[in-house]
Coordinates of C-alpha atoms and ligand atoms in Angstrom, one line a residue:
X1344 CA 58.5 40.7 45.5
X1345 CA 57.3 44.0 44.1
X1346 CA 59.1 46.0 46.7
X1347 CA 62.2 43.8 46.2
X1348 CA 62.4 44.6 42.5
X1349 CA 61.7 48.3 43.2
X1350 CA 64.6 48.2 45.6
X1351 CA 66.9 46.6 43.0
X1352 CA 66.0 49.4 40.6
X1353 CA 66.8 52.0 43.2
X1354 CA 70.1 50.3 43.9
X1355 CA 71.0 50.2 40.2
X1356 CA 70.1 53.9 39.7
X1357 CA 72.1 54.9 42.7
X1358 CA 75.2 52.8 41.8
X1359 CA 75.3 54.1 38.2
X1360 CA 75.1 57.6 39.5
X1361 CA 77.8 57.0 42.0
X1362 CA 80.1 55.4 39.5
X1363 CA 79.8 58.4 37.2
X1364 CA 80.3 61.0 39.8
X1365 CA 82.5 59.3 42.3
X1366 CA 84.4 56.5 40.6
X1367 CA 86.7 55.8 43.6
X1368 CA 84.0 55.7 46.2
X1369 CA 83.6 52.0 46.2
X1370 CA 87.3 51.4 46.9
X1371 CA 87.4 54.0 49.7
X1372 CA 84.4 52.4 51.3
X1373 CA 86.0 49.0 51.1
X1374 CA 89.1 50.4 52.8
X1375 CA 87.0 52.1 55.5
X1376 CA 85.1 48.9 56.3
X1377 CA 88.5 47.2 56.8
X1378 CA 90.1 50.0 58.9
X1379 CA 87.0 50.0 61.0
X1380 CA 88.4 46.9 62.7
X1381 CA 91.9 48.3 63.3
X1382 CA 93.5 48.9 66.7
X1383 CA 94.0 52.5 67.9
X1384 CA 97.8 52.1 67.2
X1385 CA 97.1 51.0 63.6
X1386 CA 94.8 53.9 63.1
X1387 CA 97.3 56.3 64.4
X1388 CA 100.1 55.0 62.3
X1389 CA 97.9 55.4 59.3
X1390 CA 97.2 59.0 60.4
X1391 CA 100.9 59.7 60.7
X1392 CA 101.5 58.3 57.2
X1393 CA 98.7 60.5 55.8
X1394 CA 99.9 63.5 57.7
X1395 CA 103.4 63.2 56.3
X1396 CA 102.0 62.9 52.8
X1397 CA 99.8 66.0 53.4
X1398 CA 102.6 68.3 54.7
X1399 CA 104.8 67.2 51.8
X1400 CA 102.1 68.0 49.3
X1401 CA 101.4 71.3 51.0
X1402 CA 105.1 72.3 51.2
X1403 CA 105.9 71.4 47.6
X1404 CA 102.7 72.6 45.9
X1405 CA 101.1 75.4 47.8
X1406 CA 102.6 78.8 47.9
X1407 CA 100.8 79.7 51.1
X1408 CA 102.1 76.7 53.1
X1409 CA 105.6 76.9 51.6
X1410 CA 106.0 80.4 52.9
X1411 CA 104.4 79.6 56.3
X1412 CA 106.6 76.6 56.9
X1413 CA 109.7 78.4 55.8
X1414 CA 108.9 81.4 58.0
X1415 CA 108.7 79.1 61.0
X1416 CA 111.8 77.1 60.0
X1417 CA 109.8 73.9 59.9
X1418 CA 111.7 70.9 58.4
X1419 CA 108.9 68.6 57.2
X1420 CA 111.4 65.7 56.9
X1421 CA 111.8 65.7 60.6
X1422 CA 108.2 64.9 61.4
X1423 CA 108.1 61.4 62.9
X1424 CA 105.2 61.4 65.4
X1425 CA 101.7 62.8 65.5
X1426 CA 102.8 65.1 68.3
X1427 CA 104.9 67.0 65.9
X1428 CA 101.8 68.5 64.6
X1429 CA 102.3 71.1 67.3
X1430 CA 105.1 72.6 65.2
X1431 CA 102.7 73.6 62.5
X1432 CA 100.8 76.9 62.5
X1433 CA 97.1 77.1 63.2
X1434 CA 94.9 78.4 60.4
X1435 CA 91.7 80.3 60.7
X1436 CA 88.7 80.6 58.4
X1437 CA 89.6 84.2 57.7
X1438 CA 93.0 83.0 56.3
X1439 CA 91.4 80.2 54.3
X1440 CA 89.1 82.8 52.6
X1441 CA 91.7 85.5 52.2
X1442 CA 94.5 83.2 50.8
X1443 CA 92.4 80.6 49.0
X1444 CA 94.2 81.1 45.6
X1445 CA 97.7 80.6 47.3
X1446 CA 96.5 77.7 49.4
X1447 CA 95.3 75.7 46.4
X1448 CA 98.0 73.3 45.2
X1449 CA 99.4 73.1 41.7
X1450 CA 98.7 69.4 41.5
X1451 CA 96.5 68.2 38.7
X1452 CA 93.6 65.9 39.3
X1453 CA 91.4 64.0 36.9
X1454 CA 88.3 65.4 38.4
X1455 CA 87.5 68.2 40.9
X1456 CA 84.4 69.5 42.5
X1457 CA 83.8 73.1 43.7
X1458 CA 82.9 73.3 47.4
X1459 CA 81.4 76.4 49.0
X1460 CA 80.9 77.3 52.6
X1461 CA 79.9 80.5 54.2
X1462 CA 81.7 82.5 56.9
X1463 CA 80.2 84.0 60.0
X1464 CA 80.5 87.5 58.6
X1465 CA 78.9 86.6 55.3
X1466 CA 81.8 86.1 53.0
X1467 CA 82.1 82.6 51.5
X1468 CA 84.9 80.2 51.0
X1469 CA 85.2 78.5 47.7
X1470 CA 87.7 75.7 47.1
X1471 CA 88.3 72.7 44.9
X1472 CA 88.1 69.2 46.2
X1473 CA 89.5 66.4 44.2
X1474 CA 87.3 63.4 43.4
X1475 CA 89.2 61.1 45.7
X1476 CA 88.8 63.3 48.7
X1477 CA 85.2 63.8 47.9
X1478 CA 84.7 60.1 47.5
X1479 CA 86.5 59.3 50.7
X1480 CA 84.2 61.6 52.6
X1481 CA 81.1 60.1 51.1
X1482 CA 82.4 56.7 51.9
X1483 CA 83.0 57.7 55.5
X1484 CA 79.3 58.8 55.7
X1485 CA 78.2 55.5 54.1
X1486 CA 80.3 53.6 56.7
X1487 CA 78.3 55.4 59.4
X1488 CA 75.1 54.4 57.7
X1489 CA 76.2 50.8 57.5
X1490 CA 76.2 50.7 61.3
X1491 CA 72.5 51.2 61.1
X1492 CA 72.0 48.8 58.2
X1493 CA 71.2 51.7 55.9
X1494 CA 72.0 51.6 52.2
X1495 CA 72.7 54.9 50.5
X1496 CA 69.8 54.1 48.0
X1497 CA 67.2 53.6 50.8
X1498 CA 64.2 55.9 50.8
X1499 CA 65.0 58.9 53.0
X1500 CA 63.6 62.2 54.1
X1501 CA 65.7 65.3 54.2
X1502 CA 65.3 68.4 56.3
X1503 CA 67.3 71.1 54.6
X1504 CA 67.6 74.8 53.6
X1505 CA 64.9 76.7 51.8
X1506 CA 64.8 79.8 49.7
X1507 CA 66.2 78.0 46.7
X1508 CA 66.1 79.6 43.3
X1509 CA 63.9 78.0 40.6
X1510 CA 66.9 76.5 38.8
X1511 CA 68.3 75.1 42.1
X1512 CA 64.9 73.6 42.9
X1513 CA 64.8 71.8 39.6
X1514 CA 68.3 70.6 40.1
X1515 CA 67.5 69.4 43.6
X1516 CA 64.4 67.6 42.3
X1517 CA 66.6 65.6 39.9
X1518 CA 69.2 64.8 42.6
X1519 CA 66.4 63.8 45.0
X1520 CA 65.0 61.3 42.5
X1521 CA 68.4 59.8 42.0
X1522 CA 69.0 59.5 45.7
X1523 CA 65.5 58.3 46.5
X1524 CA 65.0 61.4 48.7
X1525 CA 62.2 63.7 49.5
X1526 CA 62.7 66.9 51.3
X1527 CA 60.9 69.6 53.1
X1528 CA 61.0 73.3 52.2
X1529 CA 59.1 75.1 54.9
X1530 CA 58.0 75.0 58.5
X1531 CA 54.3 75.4 57.7
X1532 CA 52.1 72.8 59.2
X1533 CA 50.8 71.7 55.8
X1534 CA 54.4 71.1 54.5
X1535 CA 55.3 69.2 57.7
X1536 CA 52.2 67.0 57.4
X1537 CA 53.0 66.1 53.8
X1538 CA 56.5 65.3 54.8
X1539 CA 55.2 63.0 57.6
X1540 CA 53.0 61.3 55.1
X1541 CA 56.0 60.6 52.8
X1542 CA 58.0 59.4 55.8
X1543 CA 55.8 56.3 56.1
X1544 CA 58.0 54.5 53.6
X1545 CA 61.3 56.0 54.6
X1546 CA 64.2 54.1 56.2
X1547 CA 65.9 57.1 57.5
X1548 CA 65.5 60.8 58.1
X1549 CA 68.3 63.4 58.2
X1550 CA 68.9 67.1 58.4
X1551 CA 68.6 70.0 60.9
X1552 CA 67.9 68.5 64.3
X1553 CA 65.7 71.4 65.4
X1554 CA 63.4 70.7 62.4
X1555 CA 63.3 67.0 63.1
X1556 CA 62.4 67.8 66.7
X1557 CA 59.6 70.1 65.6
X1558 CA 58.2 67.5 63.2
X1559 CA 58.3 64.9 66.0
X1560 CA 56.5 67.2 68.3
X1561 CA 53.8 67.7 65.7
X1562 CA 53.4 64.0 65.1
X1563 CA 53.0 63.5 68.8
X1564 CA 50.7 66.5 69.4
X1565 CA 48.3 65.8 66.5
X1566 CA 48.6 62.0 67.0
X1567 CA 49.5 61.5 63.3
X1568 CA 50.3 58.1 62.0
X1569 CA 53.8 57.3 63.0
X1570 CA 56.4 56.2 60.4
X1571 CA 57.2 52.6 61.1
X1572 CA 60.2 51.8 59.1
X1573 CA 62.7 54.3 60.3
X1574 CA 66.1 52.7 61.2
X1575 CA 68.1 55.9 61.7
X1576 CA 67.5 59.6 62.4
X1577 CA 70.6 61.7 61.9
X1578 CA 71.0 65.3 63.0
X1579 CA 73.6 67.5 61.4
X1580 CA 74.7 71.1 61.5
X1581 CA 73.1 71.9 64.8
X1582 CA 73.5 70.8 68.4
X1583 CA 71.2 68.0 69.4
X1584 CA 69.7 68.8 72.7
X1585 CA 69.1 66.0 75.1
X1586 CA 65.5 66.9 75.5
X1587 CA 64.9 66.4 71.8
X1588 CA 65.3 62.6 72.3
X1589 CA 62.1 61.7 74.1
X1590 CA 59.9 63.5 71.5
X1591 CA 61.8 62.0 68.6
X1592 CA 61.8 58.5 70.1
X1593 CA 58.1 58.7 70.7
X1594 CA 57.4 59.9 67.1
X1595 CA 59.9 57.8 65.1
X1596 CA 60.7 54.9 67.4
X1597 CA 64.5 55.6 67.4
X1598 CA 66.7 58.2 68.9
X1599 CA 68.4 60.9 66.9
X1600 CA 72.1 60.3 66.4
X1601 CA 74.7 62.9 65.4
X1602 CA 77.1 63.3 62.5
X1603 CA 79.6 66.0 63.1
X1604 CA 81.6 67.6 60.2
X1605 CA 82.2 70.6 58.1
X1606 CA 82.6 71.2 54.4
X1607 CA 86.3 72.1 54.9
X1608 CA 87.2 69.1 57.0
X1609 CA 84.7 66.5 55.9
X1610 CA 83.1 64.1 58.4
X1611 CA 84.8 64.5 61.8
X1612 CA 82.7 62.1 63.9
X1613 CA 79.8 59.7 63.5
X1614 CA 77.7 58.3 66.4
X1615 CA 77.8 54.5 66.6
X1616 CA 75.0 52.2 67.6
X1617 CA 76.2 52.3 71.2
X1618 CA 75.8 56.1 71.3
X1619 CA 79.5 57.2 71.1
X1620 CA 80.7 59.6 68.6
X1621 CA 83.8 58.0 67.0
X1622 CA 86.3 60.2 65.3
X1623 CA 86.7 59.5 61.6
X1624 CA 90.4 59.0 62.2
X1625 CA 91.2 57.9 58.7
X1626 CA 89.9 61.2 57.4
X1627 CA 90.8 63.8 60.0
X1628 CA 93.3 64.5 62.7
X1629 CA 91.5 66.2 65.6
X1630 CA 93.2 68.2 68.4
X1631 CA 91.5 69.7 71.4
X1632 CA 93.3 72.9 72.5
X1633 CA 91.7 75.1 75.2
X1634 CA 88.4 73.3 74.6
X1635 CA 88.5 74.3 70.9
X1636 CA 88.8 71.9 68.0
X1637 CA 91.6 72.0 65.5
X1638 CA 91.1 69.8 62.5
X1639 CA 93.5 68.6 59.8
X1640 CA 91.9 67.0 56.7
X1641 CA 94.1 64.0 55.9
X1642 CA 92.6 63.3 52.5
X1643 CA 92.3 66.6 50.8
X1644 CA 95.3 67.5 48.6
X1645 CA 93.8 70.1 46.2
X1646 CA 93.3 72.5 49.1
X1647 CA 95.3 71.4 52.2
X1648 CA 93.7 72.2 55.5
X1649 CA 96.1 71.8 58.4
X1650 CA 95.3 72.6 62.0
X1651 CA 92.2 74.5 61.1
X1652 CA 90.3 76.4 63.8
X1653 CA 86.8 75.3 62.9
X1654 CA 85.1 77.4 65.5
X1655 CA 83.6 74.8 67.8
X1656 CA 84.1 74.0 71.4
X1657 CA 84.5 70.2 71.9
X1658 CA 85.5 67.8 74.5
X1659 CA 87.4 64.6 73.6
X1660 CA 87.0 61.5 75.7
X1661 CA 90.2 60.1 77.4
X1662 CA 92.1 57.7 75.2
X1663 CA 91.3 54.8 77.5
X1664 CA 87.6 55.2 76.9
X1665 CA 86.4 52.1 75.1
X1666 CA 83.2 51.6 73.3
X1667 CA 81.1 48.4 73.4
X1668 CA 80.7 48.5 69.6
X1669 CA 84.3 47.3 69.4
X1670 CA 85.6 50.1 67.2
X1671 CA 88.8 51.6 68.5
X1672 CA 88.5 55.0 67.0
X1673 CA 88.8 57.8 69.6
X1674 CA 85.6 59.2 71.0
X1675 CA 84.3 62.7 70.9
X1676 CA 82.4 63.2 74.1
X1677 CA 80.6 66.4 73.2
X1678 CA 80.5 69.3 70.8
X1679 CA 79.8 71.9 73.4
X1680 CA 78.9 74.7 71.0
X1681 CA 79.7 77.1 68.3
X1682 CA 82.3 79.7 69.4
X1683 CA 80.3 82.3 67.5
X1684 CA 79.6 85.8 68.4
X1685 CA 80.6 87.3 71.7
X1686 CA 78.0 88.6 74.2
X1687 CA 78.4 92.3 75.0
X1688 CA 77.8 93.5 78.5
X1689 CA 77.8 97.1 79.4
X1690 CA 81.4 96.9 80.3
X1691 CA 82.8 93.5 79.3
X1692 CA 82.4 90.8 76.7
X1693 CA 81.6 87.2 77.3
X1694 CA 81.7 84.0 75.3
X1695 CA 78.4 82.7 74.0
X1696 CA 79.3 79.4 75.5
X1697 CA 78.0 80.8 78.8
X1698 CA 74.5 80.1 77.6
X1699 CA 75.3 76.5 77.2
X1700 CA 76.6 76.4 80.8
X1701 CA 73.6 78.2 82.2
X1702 CA 71.1 75.8 80.7
X1703 CA 73.3 72.8 81.4
X1704 CA 73.5 73.7 85.1
X1705 CA 69.8 74.2 85.2
X1706 CA 69.1 70.8 83.7
X1707 CA 71.5 69.2 86.1
X1708 CA 70.1 70.8 89.2
X1709 CA 66.4 70.9 88.3
X1710 CA 66.2 68.1 85.6
X1711 CA 64.4 70.6 83.4
X1712 CA 65.5 70.7 79.8
X1713 CA 64.7 74.1 78.2
X1714 CA 64.7 74.8 74.5
X1715 CA 66.2 78.3 74.3
X1716 CA 67.4 81.1 72.1
X1717 CA 69.1 84.3 73.1
X1718 CA 68.9 87.5 71.1
X1719 CA 71.2 90.5 71.6
X1720 CA 70.2 93.7 69.7
X1721 CA 71.9 96.2 72.1
X1722 CA 75.0 96.2 74.2
X1723 CA 74.2 95.1 77.8
X1724 CA 70.8 93.8 76.9
X1725 CA 69.7 90.2 76.3
X1726 CA 66.4 88.6 75.5
X1727 CA 66.0 85.0 76.4
X1728 CA 63.4 83.2 74.4
X1729 CA 62.1 79.9 75.9
X1730 CA 59.8 77.5 74.1
X1731 CA 58.0 76.3 77.2
X1732 CA 56.3 77.9 80.2
X1733 CA 58.3 77.9 83.4
X1734 CA 57.2 77.4 86.9
X1735 CA 58.1 80.3 89.1
X1736 CA 60.7 78.1 90.9
X1737 CA 62.5 77.3 87.6
X1738 CA 62.3 80.9 86.5
X1739 CA 63.9 82.0 89.8
X1740 CA 66.7 79.4 89.3
X1741 CA 67.3 80.5 85.7
X1742 CA 67.6 84.2 86.8
X1743 CA 70.1 83.1 89.4
X1744 CA 72.2 81.2 86.8
X1745 CA 72.2 84.1 84.4
X1746 CA 73.3 86.5 87.1
X1747 CA 76.0 84.1 88.2
X1748 CA 77.6 84.4 84.8
X1749 CA 77.0 88.0 83.8
X1750 CA 76.8 89.6 87.2
X1751 CA 75.2 93.0 86.9
X1752 CA 76.8 93.7 83.6
X1753 CA 73.8 92.6 81.6
X1754 CA 70.1 93.5 81.7
X1755 CA 67.9 90.8 80.5
X1756 CA 64.3 89.7 79.9
X1757 CA 62.9 86.2 79.7
X1758 CA 60.1 85.5 77.2
X1759 CA 58.3 82.3 77.8
X1760 CA 56.3 80.3 75.2
X1761 CA 58.2 82.3 72.6
X1762 CA 58.6 81.7 68.9
X1763 CA 62.2 81.2 67.8
X1764 CA 63.9 83.0 64.9
X1765 CA 65.3 80.7 62.2
X1766 CA 68.2 81.8 60.1
X1767 CA 67.9 80.2 56.6
X1768 CA 66.0 77.3 58.3
X1769 CA 68.7 76.9 60.9
X1770 CA 68.2 77.4 64.6
X1771 CA 71.0 79.3 66.2
X1772 CA 71.0 79.5 70.0
X1773 CA 72.5 82.9 70.0
X1774 CA 71.8 85.7 67.6
X1775 CA 73.7 88.9 67.9
X1776 CA 72.7 92.0 65.9
X1777 CA 75.7 94.0 67.1
X1778 CA 78.2 94.8 64.4
X1779 CA 81.7 94.2 65.9
Ligands
ZN1980 ZN1 81.1 52.7 69.4

């Protein structure tokens, strides 16, 4: 009974906060729980309706899009199928940053939030997101949680960035109390142990997957008491490597699932209970072009984002692929990796995706899953950091794979049992120190 009344209080606190901040969230959530049952055709016709609305808003209220569409002689009234999206120009992050004032629409909204996201070269993008779009996105996340019987007010552990200022820390503390959340601020063993202690009562854990993996490894290694009430572990922002799964399952009893999204686009996909990543089709329109993702945010009207090159390599499942969970939303097979910085050989340049292939091939042939990080400080030279110790056989195969992709254009060294470098708490698989 005690825990029941505690839960009620949590629910009330959460609901009050939500009503204040996101008054339309409840309606959006109700809609998404309905559309969850729609056929693919119904979902696509909704997408077309929202897409038409979006281009109309963009054309009539954004200087940037008006000029772009006029320059390309696009008649927005002629759009009558989702395929017509190909007529529209592709937009890059650079443009979003550079033309942010002109991209913002002149529409007025009752309530807006400021969103910020950083670019690869350091500059940040700031834009306004209207309450309805913000609520829609939160509702889409909550829908994903509902697949695991998680309520947004459930006790949860959060692995997220550090180096907060004092003011930010206080603000986060308040937000954490409201959302029944505790979080971790450092990688030190003491902090991890305290986090694990707090996890005993948590229903779910979320955040950077590399940190969740590290914590799981620590629980297993030190034989710490395992959290017993975890229903969902959700990784965000980083690639979830297959080999994380066994350690995480051992420590928490469930596998880690992925949520894929970005500040600009909102939630793009959420993994279902059957292990497929369903596109959030009501919120975004996703295209795969030359293995790259282009995303259109169907809900955001204050700052239209149309055919945005998000910077990830993806692979969409064929339309026919059906999921046992019964949802008809298209499936994202894999987020293959960040497009990120290029690798510099002595003569040529290469995509950093090569690393993904090298290690994927190795895991296929040898069934060894290696946790890796590659550092480039000088042109033509790479340092491969590996978490584990390799057998000489595996090392030989790894060298062969590296040489297959880079030929003799790269000199490299392999450091085993190495410590990775974290950038603001995030594990990047490739760090380039070369200024392009
Ligand atoms: Zn499914």
